[in-house]
Tab-separated table of C-alpha atoms (C1' of nucleotides) in Angstrom:
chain	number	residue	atom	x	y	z
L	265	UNK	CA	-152.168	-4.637	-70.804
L	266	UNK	CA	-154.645	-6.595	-68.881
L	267	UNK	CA	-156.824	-5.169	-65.761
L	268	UNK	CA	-155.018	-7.435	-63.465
L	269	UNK	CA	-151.549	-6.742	-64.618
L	270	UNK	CA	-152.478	-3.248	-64.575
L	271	UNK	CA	-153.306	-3.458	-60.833
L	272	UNK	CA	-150.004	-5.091	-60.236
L	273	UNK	CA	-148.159	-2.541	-61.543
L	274	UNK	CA	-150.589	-0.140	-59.546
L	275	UNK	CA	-149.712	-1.462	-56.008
L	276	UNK	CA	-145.874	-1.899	-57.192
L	277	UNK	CA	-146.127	1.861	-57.835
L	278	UNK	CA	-146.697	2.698	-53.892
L	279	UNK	CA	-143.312	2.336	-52.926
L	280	UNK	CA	-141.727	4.587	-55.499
L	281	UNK	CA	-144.770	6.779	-54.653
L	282	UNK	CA	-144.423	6.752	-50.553
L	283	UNK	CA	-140.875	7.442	-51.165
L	284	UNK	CA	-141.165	10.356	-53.453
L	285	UNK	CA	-143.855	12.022	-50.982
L	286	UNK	CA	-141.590	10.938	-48.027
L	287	UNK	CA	-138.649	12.947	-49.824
L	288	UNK	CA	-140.776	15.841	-50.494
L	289	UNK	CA	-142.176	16.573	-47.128
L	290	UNK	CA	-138.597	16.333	-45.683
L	291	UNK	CA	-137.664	18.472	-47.848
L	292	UNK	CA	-140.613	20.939	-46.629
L	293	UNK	CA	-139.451	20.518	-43.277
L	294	UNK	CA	-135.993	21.818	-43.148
L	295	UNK	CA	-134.839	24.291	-41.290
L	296	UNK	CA	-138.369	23.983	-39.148
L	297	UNK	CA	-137.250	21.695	-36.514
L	298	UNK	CA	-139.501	19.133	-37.521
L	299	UNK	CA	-138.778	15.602	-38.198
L	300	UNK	CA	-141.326	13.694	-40.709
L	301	UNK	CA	-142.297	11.641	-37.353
L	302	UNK	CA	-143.055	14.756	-35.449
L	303	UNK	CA	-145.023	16.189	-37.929
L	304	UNK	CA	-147.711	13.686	-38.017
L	305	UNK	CA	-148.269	14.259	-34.724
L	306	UNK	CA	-148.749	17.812	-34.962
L	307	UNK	CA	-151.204	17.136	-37.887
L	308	UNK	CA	-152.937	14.658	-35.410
L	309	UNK	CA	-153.595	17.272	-33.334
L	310	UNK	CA	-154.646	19.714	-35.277
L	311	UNK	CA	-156.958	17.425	-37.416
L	312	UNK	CA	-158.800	16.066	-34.332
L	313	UNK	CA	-157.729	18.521	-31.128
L	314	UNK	CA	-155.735	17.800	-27.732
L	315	UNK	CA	-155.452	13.775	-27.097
L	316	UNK	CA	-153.425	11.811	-24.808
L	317	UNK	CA	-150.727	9.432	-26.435
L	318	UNK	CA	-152.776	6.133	-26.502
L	319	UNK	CA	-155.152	7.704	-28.690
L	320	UNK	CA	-152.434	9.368	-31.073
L	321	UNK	CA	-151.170	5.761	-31.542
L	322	UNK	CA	-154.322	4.092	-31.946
L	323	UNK	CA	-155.156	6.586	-34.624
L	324	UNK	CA	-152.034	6.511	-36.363
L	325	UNK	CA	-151.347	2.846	-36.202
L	326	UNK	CA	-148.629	2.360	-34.367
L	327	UNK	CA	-146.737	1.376	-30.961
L	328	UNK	CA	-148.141	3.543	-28.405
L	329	UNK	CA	-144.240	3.267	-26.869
L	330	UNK	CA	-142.966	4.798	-29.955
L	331	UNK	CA	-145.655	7.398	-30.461
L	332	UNK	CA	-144.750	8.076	-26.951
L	333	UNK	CA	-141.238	8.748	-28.344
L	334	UNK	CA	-142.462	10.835	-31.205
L	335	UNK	CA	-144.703	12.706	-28.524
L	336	UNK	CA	-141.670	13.675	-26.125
L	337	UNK	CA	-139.497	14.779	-29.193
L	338	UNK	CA	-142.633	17.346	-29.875
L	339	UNK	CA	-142.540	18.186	-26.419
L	340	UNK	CA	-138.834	19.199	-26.123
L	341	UNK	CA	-139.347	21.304	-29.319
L	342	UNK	CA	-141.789	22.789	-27.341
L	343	UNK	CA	-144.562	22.084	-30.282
L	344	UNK	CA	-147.077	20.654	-27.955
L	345	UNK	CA	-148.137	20.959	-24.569
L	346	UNK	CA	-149.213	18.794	-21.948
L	347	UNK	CA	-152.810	19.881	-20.473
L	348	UNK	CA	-154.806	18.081	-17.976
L	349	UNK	CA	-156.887	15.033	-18.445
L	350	UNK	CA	-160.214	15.176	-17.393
L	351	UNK	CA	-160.849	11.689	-17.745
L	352	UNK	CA	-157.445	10.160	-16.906
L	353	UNK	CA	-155.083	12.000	-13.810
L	354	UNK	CA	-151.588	10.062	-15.151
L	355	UNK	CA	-152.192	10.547	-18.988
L	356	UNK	CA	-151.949	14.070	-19.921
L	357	UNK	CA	-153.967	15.402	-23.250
L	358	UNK	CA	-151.050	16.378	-25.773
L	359	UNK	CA	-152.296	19.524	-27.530
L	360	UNK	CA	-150.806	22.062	-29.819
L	361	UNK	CA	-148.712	24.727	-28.589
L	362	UNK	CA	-149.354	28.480	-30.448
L	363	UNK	CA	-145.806	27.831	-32.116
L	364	UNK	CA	-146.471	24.782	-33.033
L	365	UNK	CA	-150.088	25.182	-34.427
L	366	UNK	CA	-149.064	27.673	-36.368
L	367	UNK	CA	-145.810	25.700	-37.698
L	368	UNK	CA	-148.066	22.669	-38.756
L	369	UNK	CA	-151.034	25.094	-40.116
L	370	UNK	CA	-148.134	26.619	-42.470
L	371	UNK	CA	-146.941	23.450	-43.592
L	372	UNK	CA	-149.856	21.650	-44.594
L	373	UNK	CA	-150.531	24.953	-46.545
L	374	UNK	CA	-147.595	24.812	-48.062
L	375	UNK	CA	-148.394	21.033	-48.940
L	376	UNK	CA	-151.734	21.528	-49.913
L	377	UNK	CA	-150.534	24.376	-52.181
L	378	UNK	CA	-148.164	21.953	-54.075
L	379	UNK	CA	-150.750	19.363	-54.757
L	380	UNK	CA	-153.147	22.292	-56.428
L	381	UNK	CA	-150.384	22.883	-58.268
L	382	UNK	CA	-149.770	19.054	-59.348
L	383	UNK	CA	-153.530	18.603	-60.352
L	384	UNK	CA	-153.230	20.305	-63.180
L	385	UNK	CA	-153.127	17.239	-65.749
L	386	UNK	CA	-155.844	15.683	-64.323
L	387	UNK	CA	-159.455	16.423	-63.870
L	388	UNK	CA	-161.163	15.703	-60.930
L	389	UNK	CA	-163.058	12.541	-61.823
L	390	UNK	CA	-160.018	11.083	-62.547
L	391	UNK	CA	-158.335	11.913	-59.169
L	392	UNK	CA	-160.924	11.312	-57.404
L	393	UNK	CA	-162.057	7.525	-59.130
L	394	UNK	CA	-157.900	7.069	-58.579
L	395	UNK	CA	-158.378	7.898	-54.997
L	396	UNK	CA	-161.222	5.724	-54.671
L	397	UNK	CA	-159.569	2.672	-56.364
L	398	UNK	CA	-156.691	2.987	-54.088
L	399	UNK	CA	-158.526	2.974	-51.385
L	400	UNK	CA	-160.389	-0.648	-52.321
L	401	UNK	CA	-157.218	-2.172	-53.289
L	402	UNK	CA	-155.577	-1.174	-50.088
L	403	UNK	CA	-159.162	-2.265	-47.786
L	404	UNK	CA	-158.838	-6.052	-49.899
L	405	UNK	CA	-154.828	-6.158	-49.632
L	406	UNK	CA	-155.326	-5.627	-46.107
L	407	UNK	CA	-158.184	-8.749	-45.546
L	408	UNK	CA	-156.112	-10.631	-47.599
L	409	UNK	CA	-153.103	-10.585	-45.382
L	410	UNK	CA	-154.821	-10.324	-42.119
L	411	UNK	CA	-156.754	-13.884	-42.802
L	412	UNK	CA	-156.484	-17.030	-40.401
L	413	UNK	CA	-154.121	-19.599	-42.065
K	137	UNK	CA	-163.945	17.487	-51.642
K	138	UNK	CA	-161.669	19.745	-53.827
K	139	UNK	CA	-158.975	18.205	-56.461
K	140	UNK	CA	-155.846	19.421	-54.115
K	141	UNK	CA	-157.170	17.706	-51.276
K	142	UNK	CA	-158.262	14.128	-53.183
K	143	UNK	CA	-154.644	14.178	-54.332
K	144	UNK	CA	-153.326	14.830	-50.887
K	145	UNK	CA	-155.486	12.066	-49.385
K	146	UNK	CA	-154.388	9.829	-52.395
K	147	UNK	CA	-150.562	10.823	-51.468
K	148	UNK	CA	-150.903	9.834	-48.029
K	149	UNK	CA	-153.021	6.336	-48.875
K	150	UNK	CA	-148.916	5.428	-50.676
K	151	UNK	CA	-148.234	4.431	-46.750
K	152	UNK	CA	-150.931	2.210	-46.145
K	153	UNK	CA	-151.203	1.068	-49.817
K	154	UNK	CA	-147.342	-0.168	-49.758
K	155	UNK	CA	-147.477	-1.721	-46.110
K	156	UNK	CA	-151.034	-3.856	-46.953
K	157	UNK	CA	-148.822	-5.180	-50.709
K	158	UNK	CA	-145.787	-6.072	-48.293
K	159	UNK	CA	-148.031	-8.104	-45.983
K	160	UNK	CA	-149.624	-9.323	-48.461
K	161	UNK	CA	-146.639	-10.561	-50.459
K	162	UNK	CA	-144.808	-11.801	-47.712
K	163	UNK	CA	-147.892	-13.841	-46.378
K	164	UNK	CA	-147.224	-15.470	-49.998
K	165	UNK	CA	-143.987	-16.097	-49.359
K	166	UNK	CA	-144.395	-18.374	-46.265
K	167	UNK	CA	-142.697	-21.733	-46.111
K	168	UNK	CA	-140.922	-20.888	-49.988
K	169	UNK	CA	-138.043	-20.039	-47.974
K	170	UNK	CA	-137.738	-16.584	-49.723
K	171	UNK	CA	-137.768	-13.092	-48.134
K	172	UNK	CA	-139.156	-10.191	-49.882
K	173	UNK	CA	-135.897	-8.898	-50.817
K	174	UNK	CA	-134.700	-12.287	-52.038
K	175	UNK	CA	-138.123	-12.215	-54.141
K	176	UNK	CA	-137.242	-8.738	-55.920
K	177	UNK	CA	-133.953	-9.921	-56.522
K	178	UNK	CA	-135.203	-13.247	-58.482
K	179	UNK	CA	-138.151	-10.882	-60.154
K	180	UNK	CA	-135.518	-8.644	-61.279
K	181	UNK	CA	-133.804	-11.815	-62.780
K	182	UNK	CA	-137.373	-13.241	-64.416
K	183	UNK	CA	-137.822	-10.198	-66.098
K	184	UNK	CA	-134.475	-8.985	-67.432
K	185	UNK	CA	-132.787	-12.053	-67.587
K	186	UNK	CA	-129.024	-12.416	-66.121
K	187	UNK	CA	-127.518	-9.463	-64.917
K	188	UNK	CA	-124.562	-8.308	-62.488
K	189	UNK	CA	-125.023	-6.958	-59.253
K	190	UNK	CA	-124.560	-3.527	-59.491
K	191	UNK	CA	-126.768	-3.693	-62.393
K	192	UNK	CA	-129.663	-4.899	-60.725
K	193	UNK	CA	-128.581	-2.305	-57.586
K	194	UNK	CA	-129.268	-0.058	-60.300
K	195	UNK	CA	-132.413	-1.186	-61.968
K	196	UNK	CA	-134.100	-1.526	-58.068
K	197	UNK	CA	-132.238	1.945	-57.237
K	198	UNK	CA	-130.586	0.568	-53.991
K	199	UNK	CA	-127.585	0.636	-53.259
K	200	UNK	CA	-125.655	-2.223	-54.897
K	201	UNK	CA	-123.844	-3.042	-51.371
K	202	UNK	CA	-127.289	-3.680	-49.927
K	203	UNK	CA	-127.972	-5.668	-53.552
K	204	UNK	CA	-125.017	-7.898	-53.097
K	205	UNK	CA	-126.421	-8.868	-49.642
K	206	UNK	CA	-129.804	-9.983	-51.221
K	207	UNK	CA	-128.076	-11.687	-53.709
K	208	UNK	CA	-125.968	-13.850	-51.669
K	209	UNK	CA	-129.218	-15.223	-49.732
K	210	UNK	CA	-130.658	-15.885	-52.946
K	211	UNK	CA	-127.255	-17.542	-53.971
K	212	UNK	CA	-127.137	-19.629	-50.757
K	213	UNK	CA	-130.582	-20.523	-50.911
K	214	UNK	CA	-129.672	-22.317	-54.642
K	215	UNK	CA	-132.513	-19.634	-56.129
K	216	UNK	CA	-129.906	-18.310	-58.441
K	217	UNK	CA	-126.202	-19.231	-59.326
K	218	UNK	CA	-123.496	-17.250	-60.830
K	219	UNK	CA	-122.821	-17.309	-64.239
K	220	UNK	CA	-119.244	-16.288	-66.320
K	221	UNK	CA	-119.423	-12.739	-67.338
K	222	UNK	CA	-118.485	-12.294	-70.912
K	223	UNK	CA	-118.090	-8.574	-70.285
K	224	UNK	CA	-116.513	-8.265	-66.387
K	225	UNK	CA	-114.185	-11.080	-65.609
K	226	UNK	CA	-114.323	-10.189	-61.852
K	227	UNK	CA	-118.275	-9.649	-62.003
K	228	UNK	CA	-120.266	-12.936	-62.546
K	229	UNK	CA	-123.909	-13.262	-64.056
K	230	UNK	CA	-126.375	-13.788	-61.362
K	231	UNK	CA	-128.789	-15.734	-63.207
K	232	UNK	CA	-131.908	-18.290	-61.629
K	233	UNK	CA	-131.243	-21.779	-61.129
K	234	UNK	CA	-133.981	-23.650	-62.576
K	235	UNK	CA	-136.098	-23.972	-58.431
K	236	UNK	CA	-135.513	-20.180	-58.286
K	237	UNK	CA	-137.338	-19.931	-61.891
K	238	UNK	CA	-139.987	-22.300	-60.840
K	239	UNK	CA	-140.345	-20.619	-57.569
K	240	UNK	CA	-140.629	-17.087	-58.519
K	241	UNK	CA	-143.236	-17.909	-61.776
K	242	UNK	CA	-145.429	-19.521	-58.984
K	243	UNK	CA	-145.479	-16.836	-56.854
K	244	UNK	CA	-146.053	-13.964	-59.418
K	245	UNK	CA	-148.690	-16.020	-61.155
K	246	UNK	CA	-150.410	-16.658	-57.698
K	247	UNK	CA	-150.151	-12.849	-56.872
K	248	UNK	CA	-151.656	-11.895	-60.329
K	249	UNK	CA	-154.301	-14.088	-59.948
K	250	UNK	CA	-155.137	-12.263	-56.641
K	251	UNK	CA	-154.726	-8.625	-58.557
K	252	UNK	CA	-157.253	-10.564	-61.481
K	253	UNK	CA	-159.786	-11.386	-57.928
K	254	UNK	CA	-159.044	-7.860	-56.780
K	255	UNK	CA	-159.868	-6.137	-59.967
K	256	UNK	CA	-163.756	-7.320	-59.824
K	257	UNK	CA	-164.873	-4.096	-58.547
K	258	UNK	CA	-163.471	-1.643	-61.475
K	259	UNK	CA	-162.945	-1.390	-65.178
K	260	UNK	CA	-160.265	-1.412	-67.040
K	261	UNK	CA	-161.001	2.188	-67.574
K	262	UNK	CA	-160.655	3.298	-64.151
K	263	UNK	CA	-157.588	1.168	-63.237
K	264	UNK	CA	-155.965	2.791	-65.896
K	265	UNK	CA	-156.515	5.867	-65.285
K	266	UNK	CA	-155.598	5.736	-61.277
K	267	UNK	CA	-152.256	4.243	-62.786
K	268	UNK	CA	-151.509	7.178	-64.799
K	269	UNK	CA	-152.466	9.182	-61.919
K	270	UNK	CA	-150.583	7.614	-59.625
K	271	UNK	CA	-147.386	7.858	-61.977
K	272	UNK	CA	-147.589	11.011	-63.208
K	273	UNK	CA	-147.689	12.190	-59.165
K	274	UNK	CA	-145.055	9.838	-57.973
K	275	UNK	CA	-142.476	12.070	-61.210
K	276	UNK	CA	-143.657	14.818	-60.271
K	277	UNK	CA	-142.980	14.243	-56.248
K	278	UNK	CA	-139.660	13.175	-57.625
K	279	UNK	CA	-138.777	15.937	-59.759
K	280	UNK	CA	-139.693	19.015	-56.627
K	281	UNK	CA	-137.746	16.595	-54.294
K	282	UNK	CA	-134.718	16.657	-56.222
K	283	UNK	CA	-134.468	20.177	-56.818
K	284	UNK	CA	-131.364	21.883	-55.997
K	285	UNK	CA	-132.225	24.339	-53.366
A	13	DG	C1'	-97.995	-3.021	-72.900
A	14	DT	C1'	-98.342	0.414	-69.081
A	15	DC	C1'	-100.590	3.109	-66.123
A	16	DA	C1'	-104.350	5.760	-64.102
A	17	DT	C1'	-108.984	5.300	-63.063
A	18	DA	C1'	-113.131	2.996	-62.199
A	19	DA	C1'	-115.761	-1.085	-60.946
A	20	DT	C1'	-116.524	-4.916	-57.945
A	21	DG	C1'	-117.134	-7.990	-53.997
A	22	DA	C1'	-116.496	-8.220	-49.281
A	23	DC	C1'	-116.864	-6.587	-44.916
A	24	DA	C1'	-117.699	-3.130	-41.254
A	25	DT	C1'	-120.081	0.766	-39.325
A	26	DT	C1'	-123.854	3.718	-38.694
A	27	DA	C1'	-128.592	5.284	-38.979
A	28	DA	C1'	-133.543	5.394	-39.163
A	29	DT	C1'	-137.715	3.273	-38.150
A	30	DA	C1'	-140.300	0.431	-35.618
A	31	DA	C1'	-141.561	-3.633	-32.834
A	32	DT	C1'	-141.238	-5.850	-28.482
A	33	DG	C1'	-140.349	-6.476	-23.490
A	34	DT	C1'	-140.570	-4.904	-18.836
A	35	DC	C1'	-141.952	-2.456	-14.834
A	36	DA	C1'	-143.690	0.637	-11.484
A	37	DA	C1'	-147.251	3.874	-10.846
A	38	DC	C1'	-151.775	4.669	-11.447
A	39	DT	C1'	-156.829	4.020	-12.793
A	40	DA	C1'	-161.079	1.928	-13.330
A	41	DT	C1'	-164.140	-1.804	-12.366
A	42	DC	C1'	-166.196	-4.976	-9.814
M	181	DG	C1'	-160.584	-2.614	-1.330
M	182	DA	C1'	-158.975	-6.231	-4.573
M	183	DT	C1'	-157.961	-7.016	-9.142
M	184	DA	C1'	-157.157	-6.334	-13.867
M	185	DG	C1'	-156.071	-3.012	-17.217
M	186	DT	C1'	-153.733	1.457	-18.587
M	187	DT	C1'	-149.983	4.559	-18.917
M	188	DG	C1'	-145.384	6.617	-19.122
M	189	DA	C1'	-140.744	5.429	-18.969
M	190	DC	C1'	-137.006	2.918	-20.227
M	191	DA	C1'	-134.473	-0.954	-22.347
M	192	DT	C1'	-133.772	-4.342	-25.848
M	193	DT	C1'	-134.130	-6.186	-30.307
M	194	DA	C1'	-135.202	-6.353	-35.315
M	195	DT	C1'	-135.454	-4.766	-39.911
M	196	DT	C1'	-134.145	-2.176	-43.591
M	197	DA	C1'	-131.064	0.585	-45.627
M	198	DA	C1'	-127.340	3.958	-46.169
M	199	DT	C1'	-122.560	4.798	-45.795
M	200	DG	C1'	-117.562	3.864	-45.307
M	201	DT	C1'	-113.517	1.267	-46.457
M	202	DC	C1'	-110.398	-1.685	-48.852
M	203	DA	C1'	-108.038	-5.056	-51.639
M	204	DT	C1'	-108.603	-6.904	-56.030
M	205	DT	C1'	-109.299	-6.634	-60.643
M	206	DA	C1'	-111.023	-4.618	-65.012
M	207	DT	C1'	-111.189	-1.169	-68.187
M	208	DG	C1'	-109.705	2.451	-71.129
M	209	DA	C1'	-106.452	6.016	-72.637
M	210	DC	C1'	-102.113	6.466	-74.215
DNA sequence: GTCATAATGACATTAATAATGTCAACTATC
DNA sequence: GATAGTTGACATTATTAATGTCATTATGAC
């Protein structure tokens, strides 16, 4: 098989691949109280500290009105907190609560653990030059289908 | 950066991988008058040839009620047309019409030749190798998803 | 051939995820 | 202080997909 056709079959393979990590960290979230939306706002927080909910979006990618969403749900659960903004009086920071920093600590542990566990088979040049080409394809796919018509 | 954390990054690039192809492929769909669920339904039907519905629910792993929606579009749209069943009187062929076999050999040949473009940067080598990579993760995903608990 | 069971197309309902629209309160900038 | 932008809150819509149901019809065992 060709390089070309081989890439195809590469970027085909994200779907099946987003699914089957999708599926897996639900499944490492029952019985926590944690939806898969929630939880990548607690990582959010923990990866880069307290921030209010424009910033969560902007770093995620998404609607700030549904991060907002995501945000409340957290909120409720009583995973976060809402802590003053120095720099903005109506737009609390969102931080971590101790539950839920611990709760999100835990579970990427638990996720990290499973991916030392699937490296086995491969060495780390190979991961790592798969990382890398994943992350090229992804950069070009998205120039390609941001252009100007 | 240690293998367990190169594979976790590569398991979370599936999201933005998949949602850069979809963009991508549905910017090459514009003004063919096919969806991107239409266009996996008439890939399907390149590849394997005339099937039933709930065979190609099967082969895509959706469910085949969700199937026989996409196939109807692709029936209205005169992409495909229904063919007598030699083996299920009540379940027709769905097999392209000669546009939707034009239309769909376009489109993958334009998309390979962007994968060919895209593939500048690597060797053969290393896109084979992030393919394996990528596959054997994706069973593996599968497999601890599935378990019974 | 008859009958029980399964497959199929059709249609309806529900759900999850996310985008979009709107607005009043507030903030920052000029 | 006037003005334009930001923010939280809420509502609406869209997309994708799963799930439920049912009448019809095949299929397979007998």
């Amino acid at each position: 098989m060709n390089k070309a056709q081989t890439l195809y079959e590469l970027v085909w393979m994200s779907r099946p691949l987003m699914q089957a990590a999708e599926a897996c960290v639900e499944r490492g979230l029952t019985d926590t109280g944690l939806t898969v939306r929630m939880r990548a706002v607690l990582e959010m927080l923990l990866a880069h500290g307290a921030m209010p909910v424009p910033e969560i979006a902007a770093r995620l990618d998404i609607q700030r009105q549904y991060v907002q969403l995501m945000v409340n749900e957290t909120l409720a659960s009583g995973f976060t907190v809402q802590q003053p903004n120095p720099r903005h009086k109506r737009s609390p920071l969102v931080g971590l609560s101790d539950q839920g920093r611990e709760l999100i600590r835990d579970i990427t542990q638990k996720e990290m653990d499973l991916m030392a566990a699937m490296g086995a088979g491969f060495s780390d040049a190979e991961v790592a030059s798969a990382l890398r080409v994943v992350h090229a394809v992804t950069a070009k796919l998205k120039t390609l289908a941001g252009e100007a018509e």
